[in-house]
Coordinates of C-alpha atoms and ligand atoms in Angstrom, one line a residue:
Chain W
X23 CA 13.1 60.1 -38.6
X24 CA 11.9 57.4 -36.5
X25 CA 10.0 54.9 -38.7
X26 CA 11.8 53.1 -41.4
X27 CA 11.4 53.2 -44.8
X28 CA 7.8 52.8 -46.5
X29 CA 6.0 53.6 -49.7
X30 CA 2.7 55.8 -48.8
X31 CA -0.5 54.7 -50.6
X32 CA -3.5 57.5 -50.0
X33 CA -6.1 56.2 -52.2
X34 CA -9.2 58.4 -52.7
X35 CA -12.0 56.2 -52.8
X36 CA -13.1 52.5 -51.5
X37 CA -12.6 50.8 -54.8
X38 CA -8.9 52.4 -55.2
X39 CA -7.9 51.4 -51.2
X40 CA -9.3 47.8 -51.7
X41 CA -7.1 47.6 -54.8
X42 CA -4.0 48.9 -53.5
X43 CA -4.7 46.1 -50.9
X44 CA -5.0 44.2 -53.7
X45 CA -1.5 44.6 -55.2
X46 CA 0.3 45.2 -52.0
X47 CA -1.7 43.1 -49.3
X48 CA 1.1 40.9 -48.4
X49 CA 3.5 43.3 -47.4
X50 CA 1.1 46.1 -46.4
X51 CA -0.6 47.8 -43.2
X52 CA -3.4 49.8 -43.3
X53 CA -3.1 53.2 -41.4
X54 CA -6.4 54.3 -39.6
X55 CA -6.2 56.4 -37.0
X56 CA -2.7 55.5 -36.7
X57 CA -2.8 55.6 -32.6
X58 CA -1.7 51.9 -32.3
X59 CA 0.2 51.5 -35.7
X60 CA 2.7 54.9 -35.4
X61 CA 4.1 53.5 -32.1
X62 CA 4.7 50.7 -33.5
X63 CA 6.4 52.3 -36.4
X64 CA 7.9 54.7 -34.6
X65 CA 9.8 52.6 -31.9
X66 CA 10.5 49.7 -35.4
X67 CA 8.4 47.3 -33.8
X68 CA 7.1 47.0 -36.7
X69 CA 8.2 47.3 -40.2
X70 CA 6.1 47.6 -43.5
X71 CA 6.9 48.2 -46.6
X72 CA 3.4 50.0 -47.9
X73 CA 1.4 52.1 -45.7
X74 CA -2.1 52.2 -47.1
X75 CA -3.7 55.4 -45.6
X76 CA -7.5 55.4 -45.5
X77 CA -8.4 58.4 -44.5
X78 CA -8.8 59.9 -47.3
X79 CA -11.3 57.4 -49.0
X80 CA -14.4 59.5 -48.2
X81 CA -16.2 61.4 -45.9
X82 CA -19.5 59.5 -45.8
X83 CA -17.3 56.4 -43.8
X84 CA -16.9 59.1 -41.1
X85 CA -20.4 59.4 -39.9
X86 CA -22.2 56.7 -37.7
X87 CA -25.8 56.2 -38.9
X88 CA -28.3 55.4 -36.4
X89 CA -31.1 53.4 -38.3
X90 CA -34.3 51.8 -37.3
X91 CA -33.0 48.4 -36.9
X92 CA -29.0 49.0 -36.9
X93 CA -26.0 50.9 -35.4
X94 CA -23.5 51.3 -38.2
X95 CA -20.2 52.6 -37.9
X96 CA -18.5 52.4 -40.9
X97 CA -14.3 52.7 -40.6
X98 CA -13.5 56.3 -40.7
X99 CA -16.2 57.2 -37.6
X100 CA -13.0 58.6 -35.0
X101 CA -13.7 57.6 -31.3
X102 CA -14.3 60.5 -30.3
X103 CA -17.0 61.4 -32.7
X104 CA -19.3 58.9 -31.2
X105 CA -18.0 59.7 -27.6
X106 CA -19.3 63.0 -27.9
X107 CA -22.7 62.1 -29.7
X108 CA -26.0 62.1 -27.7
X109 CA -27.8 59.8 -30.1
X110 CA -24.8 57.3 -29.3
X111 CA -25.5 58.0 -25.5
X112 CA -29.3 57.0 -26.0
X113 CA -29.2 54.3 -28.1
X114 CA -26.0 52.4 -26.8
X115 CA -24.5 54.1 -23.8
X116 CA -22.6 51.2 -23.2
X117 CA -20.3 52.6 -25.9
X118 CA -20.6 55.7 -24.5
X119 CA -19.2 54.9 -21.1
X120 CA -16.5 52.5 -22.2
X121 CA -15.1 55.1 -25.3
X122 CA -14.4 57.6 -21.6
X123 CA -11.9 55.4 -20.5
X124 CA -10.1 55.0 -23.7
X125 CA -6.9 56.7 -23.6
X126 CA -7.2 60.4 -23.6
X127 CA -9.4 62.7 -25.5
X128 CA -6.3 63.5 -27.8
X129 CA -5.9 59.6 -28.5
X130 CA -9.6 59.1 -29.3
X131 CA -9.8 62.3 -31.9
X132 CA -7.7 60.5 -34.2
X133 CA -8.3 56.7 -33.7
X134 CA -11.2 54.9 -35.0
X135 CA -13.7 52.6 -33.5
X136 CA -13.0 49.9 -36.6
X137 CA -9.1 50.7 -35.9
X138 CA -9.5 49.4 -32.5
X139 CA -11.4 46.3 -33.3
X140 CA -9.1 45.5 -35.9
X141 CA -6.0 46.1 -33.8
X142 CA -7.7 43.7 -31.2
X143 CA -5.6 44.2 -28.2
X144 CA -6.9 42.4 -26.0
X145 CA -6.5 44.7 -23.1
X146 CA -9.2 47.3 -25.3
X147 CA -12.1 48.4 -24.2
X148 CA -13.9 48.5 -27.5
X149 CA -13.8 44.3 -28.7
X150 CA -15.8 43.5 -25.6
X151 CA -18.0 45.9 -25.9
X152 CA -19.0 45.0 -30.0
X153 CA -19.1 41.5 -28.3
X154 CA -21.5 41.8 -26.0
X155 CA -24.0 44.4 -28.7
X156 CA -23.7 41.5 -30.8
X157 CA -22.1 43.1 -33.6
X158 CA -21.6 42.1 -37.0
X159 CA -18.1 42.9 -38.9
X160 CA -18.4 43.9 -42.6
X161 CA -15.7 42.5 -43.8
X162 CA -14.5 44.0 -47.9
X163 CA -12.2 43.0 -50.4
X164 CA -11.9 43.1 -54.3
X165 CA -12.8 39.5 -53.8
X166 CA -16.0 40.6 -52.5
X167 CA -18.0 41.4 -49.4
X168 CA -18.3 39.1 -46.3
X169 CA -20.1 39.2 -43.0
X170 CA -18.7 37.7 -39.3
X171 CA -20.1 37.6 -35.8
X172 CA -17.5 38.8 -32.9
X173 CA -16.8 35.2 -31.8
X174 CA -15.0 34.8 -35.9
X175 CA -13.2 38.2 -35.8
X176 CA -11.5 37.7 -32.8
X177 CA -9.2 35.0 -33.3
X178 CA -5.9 35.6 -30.9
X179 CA -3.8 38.6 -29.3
X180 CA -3.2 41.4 -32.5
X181 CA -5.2 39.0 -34.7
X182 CA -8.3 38.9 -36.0
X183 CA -10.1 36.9 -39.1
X184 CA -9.1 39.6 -41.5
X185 CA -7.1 38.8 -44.7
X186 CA -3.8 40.7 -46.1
X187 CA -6.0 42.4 -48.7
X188 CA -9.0 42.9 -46.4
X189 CA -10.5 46.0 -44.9
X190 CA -13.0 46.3 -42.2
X191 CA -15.3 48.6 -44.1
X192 CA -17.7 48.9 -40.9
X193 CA -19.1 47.1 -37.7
X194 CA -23.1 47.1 -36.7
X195 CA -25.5 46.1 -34.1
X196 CA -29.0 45.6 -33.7
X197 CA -30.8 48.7 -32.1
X198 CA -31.4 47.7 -28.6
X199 CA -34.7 47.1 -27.3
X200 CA -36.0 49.6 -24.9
X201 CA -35.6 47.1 -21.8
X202 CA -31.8 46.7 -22.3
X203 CA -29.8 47.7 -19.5
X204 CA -26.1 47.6 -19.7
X205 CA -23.0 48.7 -18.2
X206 CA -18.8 49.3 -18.7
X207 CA -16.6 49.2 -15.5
X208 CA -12.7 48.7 -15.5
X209 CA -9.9 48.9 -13.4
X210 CA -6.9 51.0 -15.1
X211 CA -4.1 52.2 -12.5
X212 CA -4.1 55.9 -14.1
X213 CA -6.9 57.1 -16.2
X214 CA -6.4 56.8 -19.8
X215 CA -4.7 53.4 -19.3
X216 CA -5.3 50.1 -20.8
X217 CA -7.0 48.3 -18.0
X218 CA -6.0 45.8 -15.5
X219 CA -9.3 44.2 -16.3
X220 CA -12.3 45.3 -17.7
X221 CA -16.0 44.3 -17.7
X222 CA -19.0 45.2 -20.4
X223 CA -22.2 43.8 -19.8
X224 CA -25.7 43.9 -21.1
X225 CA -29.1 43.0 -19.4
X226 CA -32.8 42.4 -20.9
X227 CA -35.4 42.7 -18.1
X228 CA -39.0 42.0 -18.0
X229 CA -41.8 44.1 -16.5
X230 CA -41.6 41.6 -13.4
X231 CA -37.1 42.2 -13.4
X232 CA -36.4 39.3 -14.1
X233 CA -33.8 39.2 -16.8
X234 CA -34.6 37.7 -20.0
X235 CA -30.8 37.7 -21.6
X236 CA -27.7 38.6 -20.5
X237 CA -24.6 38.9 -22.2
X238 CA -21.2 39.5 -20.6
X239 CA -17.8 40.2 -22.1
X240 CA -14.4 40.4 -19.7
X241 CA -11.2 42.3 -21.1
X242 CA -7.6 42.1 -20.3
X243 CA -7.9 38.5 -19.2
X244 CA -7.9 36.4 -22.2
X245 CA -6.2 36.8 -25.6
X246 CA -9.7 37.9 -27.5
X247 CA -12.8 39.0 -25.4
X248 CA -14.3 36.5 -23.2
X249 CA -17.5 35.7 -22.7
X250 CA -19.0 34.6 -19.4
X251 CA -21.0 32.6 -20.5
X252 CA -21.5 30.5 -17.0
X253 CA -22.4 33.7 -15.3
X254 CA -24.4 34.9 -18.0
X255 CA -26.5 31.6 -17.5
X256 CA -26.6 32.2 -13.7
X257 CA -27.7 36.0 -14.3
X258 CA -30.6 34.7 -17.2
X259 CA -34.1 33.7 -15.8
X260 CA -33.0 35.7 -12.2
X261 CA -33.5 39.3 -10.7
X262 CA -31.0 41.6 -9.4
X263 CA -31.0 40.6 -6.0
X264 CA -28.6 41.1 -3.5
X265 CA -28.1 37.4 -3.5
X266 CA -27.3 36.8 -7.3
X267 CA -24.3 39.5 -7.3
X268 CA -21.7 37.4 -5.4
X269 CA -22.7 34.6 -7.1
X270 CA -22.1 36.3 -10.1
X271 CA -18.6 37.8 -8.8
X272 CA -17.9 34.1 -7.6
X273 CA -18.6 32.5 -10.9
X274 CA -16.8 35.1 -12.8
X275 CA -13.8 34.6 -10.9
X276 CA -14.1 30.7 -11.8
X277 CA -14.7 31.6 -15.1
X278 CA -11.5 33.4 -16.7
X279 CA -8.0 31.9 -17.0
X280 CA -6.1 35.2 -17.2
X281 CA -1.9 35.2 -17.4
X282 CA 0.1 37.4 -15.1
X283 CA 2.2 39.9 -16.0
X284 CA 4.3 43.0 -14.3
X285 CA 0.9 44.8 -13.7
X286 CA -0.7 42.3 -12.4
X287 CA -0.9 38.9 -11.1
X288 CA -3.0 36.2 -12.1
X289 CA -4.8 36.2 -9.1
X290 CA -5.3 39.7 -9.1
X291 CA -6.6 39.7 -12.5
X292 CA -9.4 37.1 -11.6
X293 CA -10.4 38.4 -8.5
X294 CA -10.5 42.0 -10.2
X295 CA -12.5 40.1 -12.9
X296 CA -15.4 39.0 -10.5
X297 CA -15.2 42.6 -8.8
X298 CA -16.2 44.5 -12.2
X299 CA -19.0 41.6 -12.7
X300 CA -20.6 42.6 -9.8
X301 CA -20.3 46.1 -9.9
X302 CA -21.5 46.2 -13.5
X303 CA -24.4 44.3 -12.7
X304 CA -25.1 46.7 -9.6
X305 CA -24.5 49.6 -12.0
X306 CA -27.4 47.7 -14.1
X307 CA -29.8 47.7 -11.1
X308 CA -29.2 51.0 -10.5
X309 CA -30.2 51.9 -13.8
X310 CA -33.0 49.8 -14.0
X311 CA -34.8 51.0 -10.5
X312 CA -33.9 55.0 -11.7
X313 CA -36.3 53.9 -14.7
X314 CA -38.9 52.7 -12.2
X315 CA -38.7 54.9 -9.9
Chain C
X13 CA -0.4 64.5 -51.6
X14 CA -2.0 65.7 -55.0
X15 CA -3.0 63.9 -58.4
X16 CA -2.1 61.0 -56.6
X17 CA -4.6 58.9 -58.4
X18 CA -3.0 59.4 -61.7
X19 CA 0.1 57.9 -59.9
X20 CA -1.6 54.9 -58.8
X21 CA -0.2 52.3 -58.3
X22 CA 3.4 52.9 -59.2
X23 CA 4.9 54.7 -56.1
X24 CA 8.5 53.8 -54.6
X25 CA 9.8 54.4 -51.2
X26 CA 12.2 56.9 -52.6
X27 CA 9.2 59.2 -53.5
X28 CA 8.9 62.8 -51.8
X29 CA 5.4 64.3 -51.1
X30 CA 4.5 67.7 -51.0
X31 CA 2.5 69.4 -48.1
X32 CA 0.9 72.0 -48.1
X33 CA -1.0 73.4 -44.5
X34 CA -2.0 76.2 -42.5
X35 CA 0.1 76.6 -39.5
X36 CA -1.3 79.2 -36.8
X37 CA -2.8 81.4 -39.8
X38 CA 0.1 81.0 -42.1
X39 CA 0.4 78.8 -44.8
X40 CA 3.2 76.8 -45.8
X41 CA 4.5 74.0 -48.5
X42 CA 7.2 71.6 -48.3
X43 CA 8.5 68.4 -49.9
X44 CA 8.3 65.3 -47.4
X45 CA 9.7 62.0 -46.6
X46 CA 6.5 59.9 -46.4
X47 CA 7.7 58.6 -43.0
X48 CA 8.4 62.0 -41.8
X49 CA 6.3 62.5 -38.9
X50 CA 3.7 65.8 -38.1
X51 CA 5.8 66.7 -35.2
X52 CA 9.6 66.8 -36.9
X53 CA 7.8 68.2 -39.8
X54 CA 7.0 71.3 -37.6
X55 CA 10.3 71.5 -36.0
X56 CA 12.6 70.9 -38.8
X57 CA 10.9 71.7 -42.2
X58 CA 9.1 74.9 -40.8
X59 CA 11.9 75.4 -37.6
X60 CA 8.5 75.4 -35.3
X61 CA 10.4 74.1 -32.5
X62 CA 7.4 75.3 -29.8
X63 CA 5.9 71.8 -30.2
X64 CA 8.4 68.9 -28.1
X65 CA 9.0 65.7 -28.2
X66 CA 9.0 63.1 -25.2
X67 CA 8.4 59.8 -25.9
X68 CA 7.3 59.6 -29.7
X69 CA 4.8 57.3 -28.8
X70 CA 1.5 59.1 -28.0
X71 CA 1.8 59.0 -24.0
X72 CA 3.8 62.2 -22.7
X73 CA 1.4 64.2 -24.5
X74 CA 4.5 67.2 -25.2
X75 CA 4.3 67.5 -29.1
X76 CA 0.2 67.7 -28.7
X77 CA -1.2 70.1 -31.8
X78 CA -4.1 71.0 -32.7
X79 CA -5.3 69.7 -36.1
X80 CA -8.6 71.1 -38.0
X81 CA -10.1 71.5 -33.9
X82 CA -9.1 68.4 -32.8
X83 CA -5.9 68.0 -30.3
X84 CA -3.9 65.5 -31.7
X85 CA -0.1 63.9 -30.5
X86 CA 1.9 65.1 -33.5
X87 CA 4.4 62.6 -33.2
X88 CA 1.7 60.0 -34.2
X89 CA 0.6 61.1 -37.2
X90 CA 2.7 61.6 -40.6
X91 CA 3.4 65.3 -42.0
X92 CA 1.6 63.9 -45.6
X93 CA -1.5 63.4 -43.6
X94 CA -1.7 66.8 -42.7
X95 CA -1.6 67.9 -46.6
X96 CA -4.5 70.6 -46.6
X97 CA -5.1 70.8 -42.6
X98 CA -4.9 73.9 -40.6
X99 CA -2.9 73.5 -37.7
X100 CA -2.5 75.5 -34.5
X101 CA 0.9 75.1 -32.5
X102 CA 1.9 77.0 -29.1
X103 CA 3.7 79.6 -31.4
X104 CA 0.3 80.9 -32.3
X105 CA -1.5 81.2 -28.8
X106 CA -0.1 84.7 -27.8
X107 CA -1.4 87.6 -30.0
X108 CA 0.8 90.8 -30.8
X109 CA 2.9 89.9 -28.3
X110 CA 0.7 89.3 -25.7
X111 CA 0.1 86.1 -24.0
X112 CA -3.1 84.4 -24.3
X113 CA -4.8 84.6 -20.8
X114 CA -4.3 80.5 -20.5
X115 CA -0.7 81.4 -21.0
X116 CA -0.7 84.3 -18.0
X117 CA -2.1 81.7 -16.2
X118 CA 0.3 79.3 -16.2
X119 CA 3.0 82.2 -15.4
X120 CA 0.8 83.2 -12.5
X121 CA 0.1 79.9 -10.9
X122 CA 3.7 78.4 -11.7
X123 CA 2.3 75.7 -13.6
X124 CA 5.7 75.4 -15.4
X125 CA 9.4 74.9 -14.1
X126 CA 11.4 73.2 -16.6
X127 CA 8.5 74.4 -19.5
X128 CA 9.2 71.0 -21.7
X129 CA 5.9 69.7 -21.0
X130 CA 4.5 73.2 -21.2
X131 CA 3.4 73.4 -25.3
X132 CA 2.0 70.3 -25.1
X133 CA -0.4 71.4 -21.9
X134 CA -1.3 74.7 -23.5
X135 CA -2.2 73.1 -26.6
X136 CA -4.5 70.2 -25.1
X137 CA -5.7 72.5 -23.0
X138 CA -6.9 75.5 -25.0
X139 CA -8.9 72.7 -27.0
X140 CA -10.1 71.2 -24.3
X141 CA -11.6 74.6 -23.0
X142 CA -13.2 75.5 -26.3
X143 CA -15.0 72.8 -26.4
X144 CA -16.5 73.4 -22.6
X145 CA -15.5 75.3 -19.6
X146 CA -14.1 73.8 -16.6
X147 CA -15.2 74.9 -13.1
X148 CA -14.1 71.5 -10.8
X149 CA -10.9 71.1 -9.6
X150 CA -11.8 67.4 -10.9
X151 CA -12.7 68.7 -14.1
X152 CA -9.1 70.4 -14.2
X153 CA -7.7 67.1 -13.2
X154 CA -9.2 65.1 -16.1
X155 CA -8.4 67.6 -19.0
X156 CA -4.6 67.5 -18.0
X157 CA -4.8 64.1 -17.5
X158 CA -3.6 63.3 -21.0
X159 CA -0.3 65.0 -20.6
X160 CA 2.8 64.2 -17.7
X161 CA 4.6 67.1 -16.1
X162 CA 7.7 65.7 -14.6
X163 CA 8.1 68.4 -13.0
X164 CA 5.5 70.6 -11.4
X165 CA 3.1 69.1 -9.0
X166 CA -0.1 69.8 -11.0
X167 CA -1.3 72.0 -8.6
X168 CA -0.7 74.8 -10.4
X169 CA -1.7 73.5 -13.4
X170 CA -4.7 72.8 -12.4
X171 CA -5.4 76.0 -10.9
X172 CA -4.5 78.1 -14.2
X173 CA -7.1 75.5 -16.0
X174 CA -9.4 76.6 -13.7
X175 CA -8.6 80.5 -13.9
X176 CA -8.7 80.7 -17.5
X177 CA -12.0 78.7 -17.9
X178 CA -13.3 81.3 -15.2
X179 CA -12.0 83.9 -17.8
X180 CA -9.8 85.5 -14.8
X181 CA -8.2 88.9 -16.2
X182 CA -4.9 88.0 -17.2
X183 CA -3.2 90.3 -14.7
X184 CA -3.1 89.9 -11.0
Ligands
FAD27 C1 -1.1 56.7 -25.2 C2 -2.1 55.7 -25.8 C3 -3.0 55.1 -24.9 C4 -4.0 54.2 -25.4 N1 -4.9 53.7 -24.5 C5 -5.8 52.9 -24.9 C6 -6.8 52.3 -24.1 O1 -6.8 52.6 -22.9 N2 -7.7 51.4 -24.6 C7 -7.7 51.1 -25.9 O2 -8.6 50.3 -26.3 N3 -6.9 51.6 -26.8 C8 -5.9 52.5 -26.3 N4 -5.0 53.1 -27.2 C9 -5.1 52.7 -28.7 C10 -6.1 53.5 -29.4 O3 -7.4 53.3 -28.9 C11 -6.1 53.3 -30.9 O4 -6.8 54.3 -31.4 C12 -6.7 52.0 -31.4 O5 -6.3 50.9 -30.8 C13 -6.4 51.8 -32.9 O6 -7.2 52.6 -33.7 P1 -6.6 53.4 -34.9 O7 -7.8 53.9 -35.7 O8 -5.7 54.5 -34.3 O9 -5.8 52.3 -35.7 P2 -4.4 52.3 -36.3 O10 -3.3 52.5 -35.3 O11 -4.4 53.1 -37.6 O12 -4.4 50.7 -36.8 C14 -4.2 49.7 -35.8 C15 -4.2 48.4 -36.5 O13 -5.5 48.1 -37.1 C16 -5.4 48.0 -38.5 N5 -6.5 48.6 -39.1 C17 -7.0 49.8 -38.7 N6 -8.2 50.1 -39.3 C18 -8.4 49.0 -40.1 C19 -9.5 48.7 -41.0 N7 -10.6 49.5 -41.2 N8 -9.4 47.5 -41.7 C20 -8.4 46.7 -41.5 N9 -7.4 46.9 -40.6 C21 -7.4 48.1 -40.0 C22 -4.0 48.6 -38.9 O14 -3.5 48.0 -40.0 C23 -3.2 48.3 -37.7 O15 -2.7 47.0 -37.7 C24 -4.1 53.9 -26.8 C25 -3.2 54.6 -27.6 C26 -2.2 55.4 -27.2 C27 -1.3 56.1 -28.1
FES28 S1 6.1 62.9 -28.0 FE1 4.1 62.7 -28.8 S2 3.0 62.0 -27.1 FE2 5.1 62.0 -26.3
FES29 S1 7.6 71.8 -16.3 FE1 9.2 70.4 -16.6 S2 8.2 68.7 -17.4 FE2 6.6 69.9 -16.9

């Protein structure tokens, strides 16, 4: 048997899980989807002694609801699931696209979007994303219930703002209006690879294309998602032209920081970094004249 | 896994579980090790030894089952979780003795040499195709992309994904 020693806690309902968490917070791990935590386990990176096992706390957390104003995903909703869901492909295909390139289909049938955000490797597609759809993280307890923007749950590499006894009972964004544009790309060196470097961004544009907000997230190149927030400026009050894109790619490159490592240089990393900028914002054109056309 | 609210919240790490799932149409029940996982449960409590293990870390792709539909690495989920599931393993693809026509496939196209890889493959694969066919060798490519051969050079993997999507007879 690979992992070591733990007790298994399956409790059947909300209340009973946040009270295990409760009693055993301290020297407990919540199992989600269990496609970053059994690695761990199995190879004793990690050691805990309770396992609290949420998936049994019920199925209406499984479901994304798609309301008038919100996108809720509570944290039983399996990647895959909305992957595969054409209202998610309407309303936020951002998601869409970026869920593709996250692992393999076999990966994303078990883990959960809330698992991922709460693992927060920074190489993951899915913290970026949530960053730049301006999502709010539902954060419970038996203490109670609290709310936080992505720029106070992402605190460092593997760590977020969430407490021993806390769960992340769902994440939600504001239903985009209808003249948001937005785009994923990434460089991974085999598909179904964390990513070298990886780029979500979303665009508001007027009837005249100019853009009237911009938000822009880069992955793999900082220990939580990064905003570029100097490019996002430049890109804000401009059109697509063929001008702005290697300013954007320039500033981008300015912009991140990012460490080296045996995949990939620092150097690499940035320059890759202004490379996804502008091909997501030409991915954003693209979409934006089909509309037009 | 049962009455296991009654029990809360005095469990120990000494406590067994008992499982009980469907495995290819059969069902089965079994006391547990909560840190026993899916994929030694199959081999060792039920002697199911179709389903392989690489890495035991959810990239090789060889112990992939199929779990109520959905393909899943065995080796990263815990045999407890799968109390009440029906599973499907490579042990159940043929039928009477016959080989399902992914499986004929395979056979024909050599898509196997050293077959350690190959459970894994059929399993990801036959779920892959029921959820849509696959006519581009790109297509092909992309399903078998979640599991490593080391080896076969794909080719003929690819080409049996593509024959059995096509529904090719099974003998040729
Ligand atoms: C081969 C392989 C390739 C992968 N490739 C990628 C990739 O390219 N990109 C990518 O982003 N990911 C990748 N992953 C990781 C995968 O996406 C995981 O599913 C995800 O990171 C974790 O989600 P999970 O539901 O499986 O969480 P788990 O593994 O169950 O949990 C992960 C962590 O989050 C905590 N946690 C989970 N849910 C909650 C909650 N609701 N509240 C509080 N804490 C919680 C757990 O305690 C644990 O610390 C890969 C995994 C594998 C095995
Ligand atoms: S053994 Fe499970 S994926 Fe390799
Ligand atoms: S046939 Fe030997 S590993 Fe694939």
């Amino acid at each position: 048997m690979k992992p070591g020693r733990f007790t298994y806690h399956s409790p059947r309902s909300l209340d009973e899980a946040l009270a295990t968490l409760q009693v055993y917070g301290d020297d407990a791990k919540v199992l989600a989807g269990g496609q970053s935590l059994m690695p761990m386990l199995n190879f004793r990176l990690a050691r805990f002694e309770h396992l609290v096992d949420v998936n049994r706390v019920g199925a209406e957390y499984a479901e994304p609801t798609f309301g008038d104003t919100r996108i809720t995903i509570p944290l039983l909703v399996r990647q895959r699931r909305v992957e595969r869901s054409a209202e998610a492909a309407a309303v936020l295909p951002v998601l869409t696209e970026a869920l593709q390139q996250v692992a393999h289909p076999q990966i994303r049938n078990r883990g959960t979007i809330c698992g991922s955000l709460a693992h927060a490797d920074p190489a993951a597609e899915l913290p970026s994303v949530l960053s730049v759809l301006d999502a709010t993280f539902t954060i419970a307890s038996s203490r109670g219930v609290r709310e936080v923007p992505a720029e106070e749950f992402f605190l460092f590499h593997l760590t977020t703002s969430l407490e021993p006894d806390e769960l992340l009972l769902q994440v939600s964004v504001p239903r985009p209006p209808a003249n948001q544009f937005s785009a994923f790309s990434e460089f991974a060196t085999r598909r179904g690879d964390f990513a070298l470097a990886g780029v979500a961004a979303v665009c508001e544009v007027d009837a005249a294309g100019v853009v009237t907000a911009c938000r822009i997230a880069a992955a793999g190149v900082a220990p939580t998602p990064h905003r570029l927030t100097d490019v996002e400026a430049l890109v804000t009050g401009a059109s697509l032209g063929d001008d702005l894109l290697p300013e954007a790619e320039a500033a981008a490159r300015a912009q991140v920081d990012p460490t080296g490592d045996i995949h990939a240089s620092a150097e690499y990393r940035s320059r890759l970094t202004g490379v996804l900028v502008k091909r997501a914002l030409a991915d954003i054109r693209g979409k934006l004249e089909a509309t037009r056309a | 896994m049962r009455d296991h609210a009654t029990e809360f919240p005095t469990r120990t790490q000494d406590e067994t579980h008992t499982v009980g799932c469907t495995v290819n149409g059969r069902e089965y029940e079994a006391v547990v090790d909560p840190r026993m996982t899916l994929a030694d449960f199959l081999r060792e409590k039920l002697r199911l030894t179709g389903t392989h293990l690489g890495c035991e870390h959810g990239v090789c792709g060889a112990c992939t089952v199929i779990v109520d539909g959905a393909a899943t690495r065995s080796c990263l989920m815990l045999a407890v979780q799968a109390d009440g599931a029906q599973l499907e393993t490579v042990e159940g693809l043929a039928e009477d003795g016959e080989l399902s026509p992914l499986q004929c496939a395979f056979k024909r196209n050599h898509a196997l040499q050293c077959g350690f890889c190959t459970p894994g493959f059929l399993m990801s694969v036959t779920a892959a195709l029921r959820e849509e066919s696959v006519t581009t060798e790109e297509q092909a490519r992309e399903v078998l992309s979640g599991n490593i051969c080391r080896c076969t050079g794909y080719t003929g993997l690819v080409k049996s994904v593509l024959e059995a999507s096509a529904g090719k007879d099974a003998q040729a």
